[in-house]
Coordinates of C-alpha atoms and ligand atoms in Angstrom, one line a residue:
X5 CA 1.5 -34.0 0.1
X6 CA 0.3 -31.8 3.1
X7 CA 3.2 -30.3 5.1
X8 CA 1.8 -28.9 8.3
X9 CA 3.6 -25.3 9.0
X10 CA 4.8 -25.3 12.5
X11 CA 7.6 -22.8 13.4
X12 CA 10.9 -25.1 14.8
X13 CA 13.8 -24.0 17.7
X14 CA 16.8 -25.3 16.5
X15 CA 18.5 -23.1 19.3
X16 CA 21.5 -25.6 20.0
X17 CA 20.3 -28.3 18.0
X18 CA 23.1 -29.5 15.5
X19 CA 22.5 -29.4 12.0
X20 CA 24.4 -30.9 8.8
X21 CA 24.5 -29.4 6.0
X22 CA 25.9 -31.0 2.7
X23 CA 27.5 -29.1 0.3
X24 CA 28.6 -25.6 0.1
X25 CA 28.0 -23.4 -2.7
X26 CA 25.0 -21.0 -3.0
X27 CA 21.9 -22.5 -1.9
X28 CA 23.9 -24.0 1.1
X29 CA 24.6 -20.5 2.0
X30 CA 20.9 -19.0 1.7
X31 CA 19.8 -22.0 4.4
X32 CA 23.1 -21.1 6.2
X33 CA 21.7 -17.8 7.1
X34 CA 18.2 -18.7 8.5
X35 CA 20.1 -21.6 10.6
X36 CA 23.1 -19.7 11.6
X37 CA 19.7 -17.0 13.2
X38 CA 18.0 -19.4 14.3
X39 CA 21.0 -20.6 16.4
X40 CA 21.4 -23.9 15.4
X41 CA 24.7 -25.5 15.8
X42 CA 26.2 -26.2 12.1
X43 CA 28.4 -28.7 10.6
X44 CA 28.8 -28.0 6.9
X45 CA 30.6 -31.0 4.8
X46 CA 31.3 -30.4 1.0
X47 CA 35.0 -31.4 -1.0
X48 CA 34.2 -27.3 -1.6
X49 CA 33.8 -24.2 -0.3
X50 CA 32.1 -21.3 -1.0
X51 CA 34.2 -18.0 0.3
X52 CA 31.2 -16.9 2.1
X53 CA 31.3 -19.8 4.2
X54 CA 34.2 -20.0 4.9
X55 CA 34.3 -16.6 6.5
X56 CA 31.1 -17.6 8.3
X57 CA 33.2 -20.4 9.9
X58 CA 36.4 -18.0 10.3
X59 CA 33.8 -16.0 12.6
X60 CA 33.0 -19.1 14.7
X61 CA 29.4 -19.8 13.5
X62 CA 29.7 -22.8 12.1
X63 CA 31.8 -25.9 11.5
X64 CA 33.4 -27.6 8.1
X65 CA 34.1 -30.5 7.4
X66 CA 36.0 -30.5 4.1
X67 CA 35.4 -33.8 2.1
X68 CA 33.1 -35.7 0.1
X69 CA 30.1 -36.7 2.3
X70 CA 30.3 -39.8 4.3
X71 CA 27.1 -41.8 5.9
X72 CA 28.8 -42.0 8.4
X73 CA 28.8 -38.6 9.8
X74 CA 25.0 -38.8 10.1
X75 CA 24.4 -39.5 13.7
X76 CA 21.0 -39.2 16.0
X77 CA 22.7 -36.4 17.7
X78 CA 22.1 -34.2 14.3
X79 CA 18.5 -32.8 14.5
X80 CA 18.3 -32.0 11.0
X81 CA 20.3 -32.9 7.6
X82 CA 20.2 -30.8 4.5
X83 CA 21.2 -32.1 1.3
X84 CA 22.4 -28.3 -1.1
X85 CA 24.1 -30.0 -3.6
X86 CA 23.6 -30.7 -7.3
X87 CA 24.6 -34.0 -6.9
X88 CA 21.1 -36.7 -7.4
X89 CA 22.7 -39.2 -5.1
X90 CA 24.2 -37.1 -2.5
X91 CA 20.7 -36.1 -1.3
X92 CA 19.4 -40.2 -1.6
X93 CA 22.4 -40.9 0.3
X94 CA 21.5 -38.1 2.9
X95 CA 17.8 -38.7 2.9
X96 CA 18.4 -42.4 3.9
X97 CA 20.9 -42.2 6.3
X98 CA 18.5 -39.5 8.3
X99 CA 15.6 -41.9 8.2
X100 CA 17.7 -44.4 9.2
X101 CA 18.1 -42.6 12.4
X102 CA 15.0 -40.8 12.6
X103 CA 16.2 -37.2 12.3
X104 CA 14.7 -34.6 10.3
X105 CA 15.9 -34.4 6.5
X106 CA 15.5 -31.6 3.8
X107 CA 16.9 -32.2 0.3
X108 CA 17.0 -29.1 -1.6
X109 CA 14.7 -29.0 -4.7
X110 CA 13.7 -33.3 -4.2
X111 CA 10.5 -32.6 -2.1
X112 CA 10.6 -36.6 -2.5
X113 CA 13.3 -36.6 -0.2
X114 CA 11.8 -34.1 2.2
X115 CA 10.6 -34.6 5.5
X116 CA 10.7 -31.0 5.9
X117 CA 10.5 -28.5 3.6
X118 CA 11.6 -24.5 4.0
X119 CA 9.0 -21.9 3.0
X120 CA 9.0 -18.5 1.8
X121 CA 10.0 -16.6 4.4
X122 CA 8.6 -12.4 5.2
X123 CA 10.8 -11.4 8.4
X124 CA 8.8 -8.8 10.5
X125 CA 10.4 -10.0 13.7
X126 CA 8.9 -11.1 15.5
X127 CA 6.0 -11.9 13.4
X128 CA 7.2 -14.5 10.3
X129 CA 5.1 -15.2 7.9
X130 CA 6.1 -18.7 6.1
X131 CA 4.9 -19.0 2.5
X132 CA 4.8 -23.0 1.2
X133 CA 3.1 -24.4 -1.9
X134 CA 3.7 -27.8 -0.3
X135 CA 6.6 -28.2 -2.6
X136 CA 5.0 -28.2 -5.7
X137 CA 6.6 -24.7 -6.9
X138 CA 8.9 -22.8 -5.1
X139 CA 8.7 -20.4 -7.1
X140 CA 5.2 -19.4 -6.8
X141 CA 5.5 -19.4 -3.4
X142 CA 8.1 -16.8 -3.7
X143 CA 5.9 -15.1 -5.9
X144 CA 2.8 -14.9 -3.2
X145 CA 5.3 -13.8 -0.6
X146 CA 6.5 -10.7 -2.8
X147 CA 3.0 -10.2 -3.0
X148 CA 2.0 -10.2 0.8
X149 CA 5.9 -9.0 1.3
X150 CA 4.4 -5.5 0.0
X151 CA 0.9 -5.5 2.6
X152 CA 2.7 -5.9 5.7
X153 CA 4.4 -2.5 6.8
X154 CA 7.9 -2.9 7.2
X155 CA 7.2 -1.8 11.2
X156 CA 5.0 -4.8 11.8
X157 CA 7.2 -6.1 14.4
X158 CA 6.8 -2.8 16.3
X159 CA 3.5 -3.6 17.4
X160 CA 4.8 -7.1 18.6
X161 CA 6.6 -5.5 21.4
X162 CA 3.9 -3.2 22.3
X163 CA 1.9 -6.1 22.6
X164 CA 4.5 -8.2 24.5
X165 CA 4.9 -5.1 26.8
X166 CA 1.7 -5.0 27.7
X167 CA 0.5 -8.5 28.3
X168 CA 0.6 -9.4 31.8
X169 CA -1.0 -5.7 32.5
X170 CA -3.8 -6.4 30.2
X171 CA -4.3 -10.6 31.2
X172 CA -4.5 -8.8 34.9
X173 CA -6.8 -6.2 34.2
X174 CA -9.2 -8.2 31.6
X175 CA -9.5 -12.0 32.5
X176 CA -12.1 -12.8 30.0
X177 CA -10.3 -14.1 26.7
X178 CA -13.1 -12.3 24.6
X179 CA -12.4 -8.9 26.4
X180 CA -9.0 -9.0 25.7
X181 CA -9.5 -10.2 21.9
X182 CA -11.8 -6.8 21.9
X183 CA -9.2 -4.9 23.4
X184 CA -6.1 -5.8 21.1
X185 CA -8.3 -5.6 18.3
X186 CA -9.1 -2.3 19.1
X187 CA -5.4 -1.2 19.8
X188 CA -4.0 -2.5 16.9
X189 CA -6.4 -0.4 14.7
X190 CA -5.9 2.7 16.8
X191 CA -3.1 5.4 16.7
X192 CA -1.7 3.1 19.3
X193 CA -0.6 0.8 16.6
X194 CA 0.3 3.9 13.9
X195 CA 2.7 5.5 17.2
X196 CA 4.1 2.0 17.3
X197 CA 5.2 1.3 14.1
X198 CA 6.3 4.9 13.7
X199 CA 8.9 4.0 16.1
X200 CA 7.3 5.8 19.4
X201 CA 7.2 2.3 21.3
X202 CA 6.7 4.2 24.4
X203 CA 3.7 6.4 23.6
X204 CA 2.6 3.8 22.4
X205 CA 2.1 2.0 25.1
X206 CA 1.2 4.7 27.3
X207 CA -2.1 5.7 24.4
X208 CA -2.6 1.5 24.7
X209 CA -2.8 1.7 28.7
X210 CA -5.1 4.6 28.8
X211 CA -7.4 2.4 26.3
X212 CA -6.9 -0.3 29.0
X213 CA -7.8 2.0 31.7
X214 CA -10.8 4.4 30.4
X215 CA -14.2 3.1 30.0
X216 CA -14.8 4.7 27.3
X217 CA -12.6 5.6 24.8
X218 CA -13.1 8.3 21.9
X219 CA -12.8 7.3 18.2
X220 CA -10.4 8.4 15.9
X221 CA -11.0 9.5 11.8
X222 CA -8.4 9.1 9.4
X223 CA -8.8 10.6 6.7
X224 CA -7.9 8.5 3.9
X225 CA -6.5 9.4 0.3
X226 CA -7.8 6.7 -2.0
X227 CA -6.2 8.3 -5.4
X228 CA -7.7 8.7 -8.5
X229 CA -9.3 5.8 -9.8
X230 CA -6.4 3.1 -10.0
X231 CA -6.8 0.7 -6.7
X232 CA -2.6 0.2 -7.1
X233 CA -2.5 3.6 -6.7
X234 CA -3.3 3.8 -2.6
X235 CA -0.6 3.9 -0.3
X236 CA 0.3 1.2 2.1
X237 CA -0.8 3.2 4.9
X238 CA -3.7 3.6 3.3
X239 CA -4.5 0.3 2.7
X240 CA -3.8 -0.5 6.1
X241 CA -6.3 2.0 7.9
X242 CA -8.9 0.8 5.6
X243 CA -8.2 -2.7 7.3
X244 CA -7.9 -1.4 10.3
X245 CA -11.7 0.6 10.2
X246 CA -14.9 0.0 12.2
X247 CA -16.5 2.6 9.7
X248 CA -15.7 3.4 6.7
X249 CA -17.2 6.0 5.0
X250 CA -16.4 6.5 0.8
X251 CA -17.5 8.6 -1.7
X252 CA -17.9 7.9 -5.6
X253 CA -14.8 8.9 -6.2
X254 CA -13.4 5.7 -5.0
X255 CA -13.2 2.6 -6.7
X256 CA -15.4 0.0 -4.9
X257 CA -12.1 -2.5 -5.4
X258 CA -10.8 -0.2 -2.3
X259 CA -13.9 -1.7 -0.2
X260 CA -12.7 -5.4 -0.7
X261 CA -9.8 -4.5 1.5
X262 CA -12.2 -3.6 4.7
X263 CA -12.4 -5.6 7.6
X264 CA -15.7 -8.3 7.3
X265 CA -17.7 -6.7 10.4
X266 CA -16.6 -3.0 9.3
X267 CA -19.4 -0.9 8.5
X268 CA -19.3 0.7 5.1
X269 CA -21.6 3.8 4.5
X270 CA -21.6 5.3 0.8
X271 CA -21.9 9.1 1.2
X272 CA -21.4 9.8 -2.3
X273 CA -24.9 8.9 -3.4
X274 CA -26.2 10.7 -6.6
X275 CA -27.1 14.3 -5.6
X276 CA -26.0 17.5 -4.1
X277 CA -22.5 16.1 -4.4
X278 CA -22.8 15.7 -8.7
X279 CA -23.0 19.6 -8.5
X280 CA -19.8 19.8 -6.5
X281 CA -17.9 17.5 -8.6
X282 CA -19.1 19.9 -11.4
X283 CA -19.2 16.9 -13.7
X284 CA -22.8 16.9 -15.1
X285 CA -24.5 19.4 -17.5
X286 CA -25.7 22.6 -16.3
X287 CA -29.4 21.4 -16.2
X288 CA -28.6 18.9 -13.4
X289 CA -27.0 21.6 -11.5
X290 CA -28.2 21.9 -7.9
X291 CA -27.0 24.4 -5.1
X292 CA -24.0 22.7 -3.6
X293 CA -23.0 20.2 -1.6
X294 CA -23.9 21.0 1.7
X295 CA -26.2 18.9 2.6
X296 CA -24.2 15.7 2.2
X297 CA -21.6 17.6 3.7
X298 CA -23.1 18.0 6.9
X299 CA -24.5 14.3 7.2
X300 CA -21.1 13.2 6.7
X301 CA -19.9 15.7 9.3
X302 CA -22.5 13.9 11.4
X303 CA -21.9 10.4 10.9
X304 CA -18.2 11.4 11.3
X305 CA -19.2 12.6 15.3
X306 CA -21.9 10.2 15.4
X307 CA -19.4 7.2 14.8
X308 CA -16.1 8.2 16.1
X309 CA -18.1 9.4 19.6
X310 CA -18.5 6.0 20.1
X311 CA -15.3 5.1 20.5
X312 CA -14.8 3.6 16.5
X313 CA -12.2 4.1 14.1
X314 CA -13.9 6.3 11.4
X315 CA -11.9 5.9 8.1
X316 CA -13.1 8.8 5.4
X317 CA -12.0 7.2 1.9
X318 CA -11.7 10.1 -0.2
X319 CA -10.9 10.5 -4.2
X320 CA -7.6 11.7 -4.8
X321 CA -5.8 13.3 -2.5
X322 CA -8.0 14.5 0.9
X323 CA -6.7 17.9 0.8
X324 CA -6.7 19.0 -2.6
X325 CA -10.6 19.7 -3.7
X326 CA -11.5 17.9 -1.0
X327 CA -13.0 19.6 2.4
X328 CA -11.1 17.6 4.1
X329 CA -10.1 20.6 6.7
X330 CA -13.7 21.1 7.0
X331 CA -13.6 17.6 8.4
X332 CA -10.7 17.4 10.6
X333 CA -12.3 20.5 12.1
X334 CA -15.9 19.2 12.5
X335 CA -13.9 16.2 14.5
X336 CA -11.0 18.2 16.6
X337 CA -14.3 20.5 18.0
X338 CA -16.3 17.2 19.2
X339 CA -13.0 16.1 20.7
X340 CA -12.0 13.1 18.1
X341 CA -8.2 12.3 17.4
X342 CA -7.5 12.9 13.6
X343 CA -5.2 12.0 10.9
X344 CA -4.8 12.4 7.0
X345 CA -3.1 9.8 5.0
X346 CA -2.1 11.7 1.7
X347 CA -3.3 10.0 -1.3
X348 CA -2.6 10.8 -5.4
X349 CA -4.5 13.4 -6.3
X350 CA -6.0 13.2 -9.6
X351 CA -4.6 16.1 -11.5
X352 CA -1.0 14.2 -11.2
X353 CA -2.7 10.8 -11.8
X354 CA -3.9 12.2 -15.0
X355 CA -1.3 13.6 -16.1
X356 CA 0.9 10.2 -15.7
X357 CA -1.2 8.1 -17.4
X358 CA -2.1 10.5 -20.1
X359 CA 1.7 10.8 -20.2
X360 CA 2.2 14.4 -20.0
X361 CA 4.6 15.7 -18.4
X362 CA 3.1 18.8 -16.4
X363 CA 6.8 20.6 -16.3
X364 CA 9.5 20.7 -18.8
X365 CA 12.5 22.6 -18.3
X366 CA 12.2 24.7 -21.6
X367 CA 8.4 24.9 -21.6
X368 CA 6.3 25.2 -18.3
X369 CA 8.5 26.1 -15.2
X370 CA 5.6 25.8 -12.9
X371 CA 1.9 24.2 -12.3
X372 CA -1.1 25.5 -11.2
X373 CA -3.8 23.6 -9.6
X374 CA -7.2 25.2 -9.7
X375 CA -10.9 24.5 -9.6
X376 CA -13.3 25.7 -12.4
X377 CA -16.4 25.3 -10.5
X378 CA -17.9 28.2 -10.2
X379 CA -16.3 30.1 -12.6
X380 CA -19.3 30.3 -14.4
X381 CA -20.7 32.4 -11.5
X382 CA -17.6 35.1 -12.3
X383 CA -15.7 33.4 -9.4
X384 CA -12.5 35.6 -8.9
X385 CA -9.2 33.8 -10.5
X386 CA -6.6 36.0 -11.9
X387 CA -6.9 35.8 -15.4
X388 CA -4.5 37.4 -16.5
X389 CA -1.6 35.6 -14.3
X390 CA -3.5 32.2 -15.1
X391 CA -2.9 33.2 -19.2
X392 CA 1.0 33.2 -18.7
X393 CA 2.8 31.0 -21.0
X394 CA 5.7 29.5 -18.8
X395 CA 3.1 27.4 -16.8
X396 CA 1.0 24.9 -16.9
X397 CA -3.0 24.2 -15.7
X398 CA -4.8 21.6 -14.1
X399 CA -8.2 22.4 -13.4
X400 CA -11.0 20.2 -11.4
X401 CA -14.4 20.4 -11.6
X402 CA -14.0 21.8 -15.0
X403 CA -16.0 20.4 -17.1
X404 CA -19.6 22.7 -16.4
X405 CA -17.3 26.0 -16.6
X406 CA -15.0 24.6 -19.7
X407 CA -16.3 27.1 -22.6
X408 CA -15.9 30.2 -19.7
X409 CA -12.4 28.8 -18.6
X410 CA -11.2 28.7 -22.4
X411 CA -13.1 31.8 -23.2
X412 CA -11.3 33.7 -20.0
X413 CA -7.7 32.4 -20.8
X414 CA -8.1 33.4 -24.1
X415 CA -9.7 37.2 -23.2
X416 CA -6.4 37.6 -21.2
X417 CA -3.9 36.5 -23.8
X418 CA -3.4 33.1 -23.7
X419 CA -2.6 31.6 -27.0
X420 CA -5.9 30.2 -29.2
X421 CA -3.8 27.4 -30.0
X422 CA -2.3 26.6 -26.7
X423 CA -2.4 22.4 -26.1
X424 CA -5.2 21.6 -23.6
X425 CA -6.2 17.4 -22.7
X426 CA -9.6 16.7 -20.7
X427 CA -8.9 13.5 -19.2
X428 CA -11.9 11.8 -18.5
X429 CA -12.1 9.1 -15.5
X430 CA -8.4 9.6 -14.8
X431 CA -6.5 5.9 -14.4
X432 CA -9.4 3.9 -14.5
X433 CA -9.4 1.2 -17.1
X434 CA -11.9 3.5 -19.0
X435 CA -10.1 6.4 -19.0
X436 CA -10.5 8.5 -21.9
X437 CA -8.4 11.2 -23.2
X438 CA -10.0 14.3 -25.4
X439 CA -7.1 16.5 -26.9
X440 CA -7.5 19.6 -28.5
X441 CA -6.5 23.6 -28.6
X442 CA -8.1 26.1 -26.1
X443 CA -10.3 28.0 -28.8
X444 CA -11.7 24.1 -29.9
X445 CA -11.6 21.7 -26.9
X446 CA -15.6 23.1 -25.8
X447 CA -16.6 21.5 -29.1
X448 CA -14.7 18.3 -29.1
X449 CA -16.0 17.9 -25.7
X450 CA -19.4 18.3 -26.0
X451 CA -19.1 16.3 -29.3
X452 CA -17.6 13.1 -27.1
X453 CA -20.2 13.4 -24.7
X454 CA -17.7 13.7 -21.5
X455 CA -19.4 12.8 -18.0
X456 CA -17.2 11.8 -16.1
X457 CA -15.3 13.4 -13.5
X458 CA -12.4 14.9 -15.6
X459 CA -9.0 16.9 -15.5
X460 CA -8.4 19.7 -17.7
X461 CA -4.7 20.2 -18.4
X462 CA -3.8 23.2 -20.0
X463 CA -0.3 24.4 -21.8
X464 CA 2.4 23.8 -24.0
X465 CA 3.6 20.4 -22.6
X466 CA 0.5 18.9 -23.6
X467 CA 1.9 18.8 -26.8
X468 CA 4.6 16.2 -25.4
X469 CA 2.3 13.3 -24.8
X470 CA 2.5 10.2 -26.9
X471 CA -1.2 10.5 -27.8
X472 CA -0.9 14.3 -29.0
X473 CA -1.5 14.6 -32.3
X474 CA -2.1 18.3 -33.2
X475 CA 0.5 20.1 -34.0
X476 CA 3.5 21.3 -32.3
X477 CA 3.3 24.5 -30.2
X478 CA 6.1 27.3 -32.0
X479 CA 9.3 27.3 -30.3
Ligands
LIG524 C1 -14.3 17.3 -5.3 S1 -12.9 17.2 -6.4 C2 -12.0 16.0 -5.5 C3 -10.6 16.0 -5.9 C4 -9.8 15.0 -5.1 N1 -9.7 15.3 -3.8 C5 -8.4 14.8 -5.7 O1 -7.4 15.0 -5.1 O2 -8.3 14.3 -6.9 C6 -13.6 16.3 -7.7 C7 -13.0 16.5 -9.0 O3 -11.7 15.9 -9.0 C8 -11.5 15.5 -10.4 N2 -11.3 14.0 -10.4 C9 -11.4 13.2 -9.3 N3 -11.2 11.9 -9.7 C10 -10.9 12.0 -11.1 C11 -10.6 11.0 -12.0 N4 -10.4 9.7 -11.8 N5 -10.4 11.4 -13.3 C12 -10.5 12.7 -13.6 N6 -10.8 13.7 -12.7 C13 -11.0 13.3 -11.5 C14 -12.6 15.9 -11.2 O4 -12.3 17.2 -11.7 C15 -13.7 16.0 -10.2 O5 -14.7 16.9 -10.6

């Protein structure tokens, strides 16, 4: 059976409801806000009810149900009761005089049936699976339930507040789908559901008013590997963007999620950047990455300048590792509105799913998140503080430097058989995780052939992970 969704005012309208126990009282709710005008008839009450009718919001009339009391004056009849011929009873006598008639889990007896309901007022979104499981349909609405930002409704009023303004000042029905389109992926939108109506509106009229409007970049955390691992907000800028630029980081799931007409440019093309994830052998070593650097420091201009919404999709987290200041500043000096969007970076995201936990209270009071690249070229860490025993490493871009890292912790005193993991592709479904000691791990990493990018965690509470199975650091 096809139901058609349309949304109904029962503002006023009267409405019977049969029987009073639970699921009377979870359609009580929607009806009693959707103003409808409620008569409730059941032998019994639940407590609930009764207080709703103590406050004056609805009516009861306390006794078995009666035929009778079904009138053309009701707009609706609900049958919530456990009773199989209470709801025939109720069905008939509504079509009998042509009102509309819902008979709680009897879709047979249904000329209307209630959805799933996700309440951004203003915007509702009604989830049905035309009866045939309710269930499900609650299911699916958990799972959009979690898409929608809990602001939504925000931007609904800065819509409503500037409609007349914008119908005035754009007559063309195609000019002002542009418009709104454009608004409600702009900082407009992110000012709105941040609560700042007001500046809202005032960023959405000067959209209305300029020309020409410049861009904005986001800059967009992606996390490790993981697509479940993105934020909401980040989700929602990468639905919002015109452009969207990734690197290889990110898993290409992330890129379902972008707008059909968006444009998506890979900038994370085999090359100068392999050297800067440090994640190859030395042979394939070049320079550094500044080439790609600076073409995605011009596409970033190139784009945004023309009044788009640039969204930079970057592994991890965009400030850890990630020159994603050297961004923001490439864009605040061509006069581009920025943002960042924090994302997981991938020394925590290893560590969770490798299940070690990177502090412990008696072994590792602190963490330490460093790069290895270029250590190899005597870059300056301090050794000897990075050798203390209370703490705990995390090193990116490790894997090129790993012999000189082990070699250097172990020069300044750190233990030979200090716990280190490599984890290898962090929370992708391939990660793998290589465990070892810091005078060994070199071997067992060349000897498993590691490629991919990879975390190197260093210290004691290595030793704590489910998959550890070396032996137990000394107390
Ligand atoms: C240029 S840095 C970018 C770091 C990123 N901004 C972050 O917060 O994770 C690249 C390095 O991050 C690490 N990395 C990124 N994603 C990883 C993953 N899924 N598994 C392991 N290491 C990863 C590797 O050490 C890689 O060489």
């Amino acid at each position: 059976m096809f139901y058609l969704p349309l949304f109904h005012r029962l503002h006023g309208s009267r409405v019977l409801v049969v029987g009073a126990g639970q699921t009377a009282l979870r359609k009580l709710r929607w009806l009693r806000r959707a103003g409808a005008r409620i008569t409730v008839m059941a032998p019994e009450v639940h407590p609930d009810i009764r207080r709703m009718r103590d406050a004056g919001e609805l009516s009861i009339d306390q006794r078995t149900f009666d035929p009778e009391v079904i009138s053309s004056e009701f707009t609706l009849a609900i049958s919530a009761t456990d009773a199989p011929q209470v709801s025939e009873r109720v069905f008939a006598a509504a079509l009998k005089h042509k009102i509309l008639v819902n008979c709680v889990d009897r879709t047979e007896l249904c000329t209307v049936i209630f959805p799933a309901i996700i309440d951004r007022m203003p915007i509702l979104v009604a989830v049905s699976s035309m009866g045939a499981s309710p269930t499900l349909a609650r299911t699916v609405r958990g799972w959009i339930e979690i898409r929608l930002p809990s602001a939504l409704g925000k931007l609904a009023v800065l819509a409503e507040r500037l409609r007349s303004q914008v119908k005035q000042q754009l007559p063309s029905v195609d000019a002002r789908k542009a418009f709104w389109d454009r608004v409600f992926a702009s900082s407009a939108a992110d000012l709105a559901m941040g609560g700042q109506v007001d500046a809202a509106v005032e960023r959405a009229t000067s959209m209305l008013n300029e020309q020409s409007v410049a861009g904005t970049l986001v800059l967009v955390g992606a996390g490790p590997g993981d697509p479940d691992l993105i934020t909401l907000r980040g989700l929602r800028e990468i639905q919002s963007a015109d452009v969207l630029l990734f690197d290889k980081l990110v898993n290409p799931a992330l890129l379902d999620y972008a707008r059909r007409d968006a444009e998506l440019i890979d900038v994370g093309k085999p090359g100068p950047r392999e050297a800067m994830d440090g994640e190859t052998t030395a042979a394939q070593r070049r320079p550094s990455g500044t080439a790609m650097q600076a073409e995605v420091n011009r596409l970033i201009v190139a784009h945004a300048g023309m009044g788009k919404k640039v969204i930079r999709l970057k592994g991890g987290d965009p400030f850890i590792f990630g020159r994603g200041g050297e961004e923001l500043q490439v864009a605040a000096e061509a006069g581009i509105e920025t943002q960042v969007v924090p994302g997981i970076t991938s020394g925590l995201g290893a560590a969770c799913y490798a299940g070690i936990p990177l502090t412990h209270r008696k072994m590792s009071q602190s963490v330490r998140f460093l790069t290895g690249h270029r250590v190899e070229q005597s870059i300056n860490l301090d050794w000897p503080e990075l050798a203390r025993t209370d703490q705990t490493l995390v090193v990116y871009m490790g894997l090129v430097a790993l012999a000189s890292i082990c070699q250097r912790l172990l020069e300044a005193g750190r233990g030979q058989k200090t716990p280190v993991a490599v984890v290898e592709n962090a929370t992708f479904e391939h990660q793998r995780i290589i465990w070892g000691y810091l005078d060994d791990i070199p071997v067992r990493v060349a000897n498993a052939d590691v490629r991919g990018p990879s975390i190197i965690i260093v210290g004691e509470v290595v030793s704590l992970a489910e998959g550890w199975s070396g032996e137990l650091p000394r107390e």
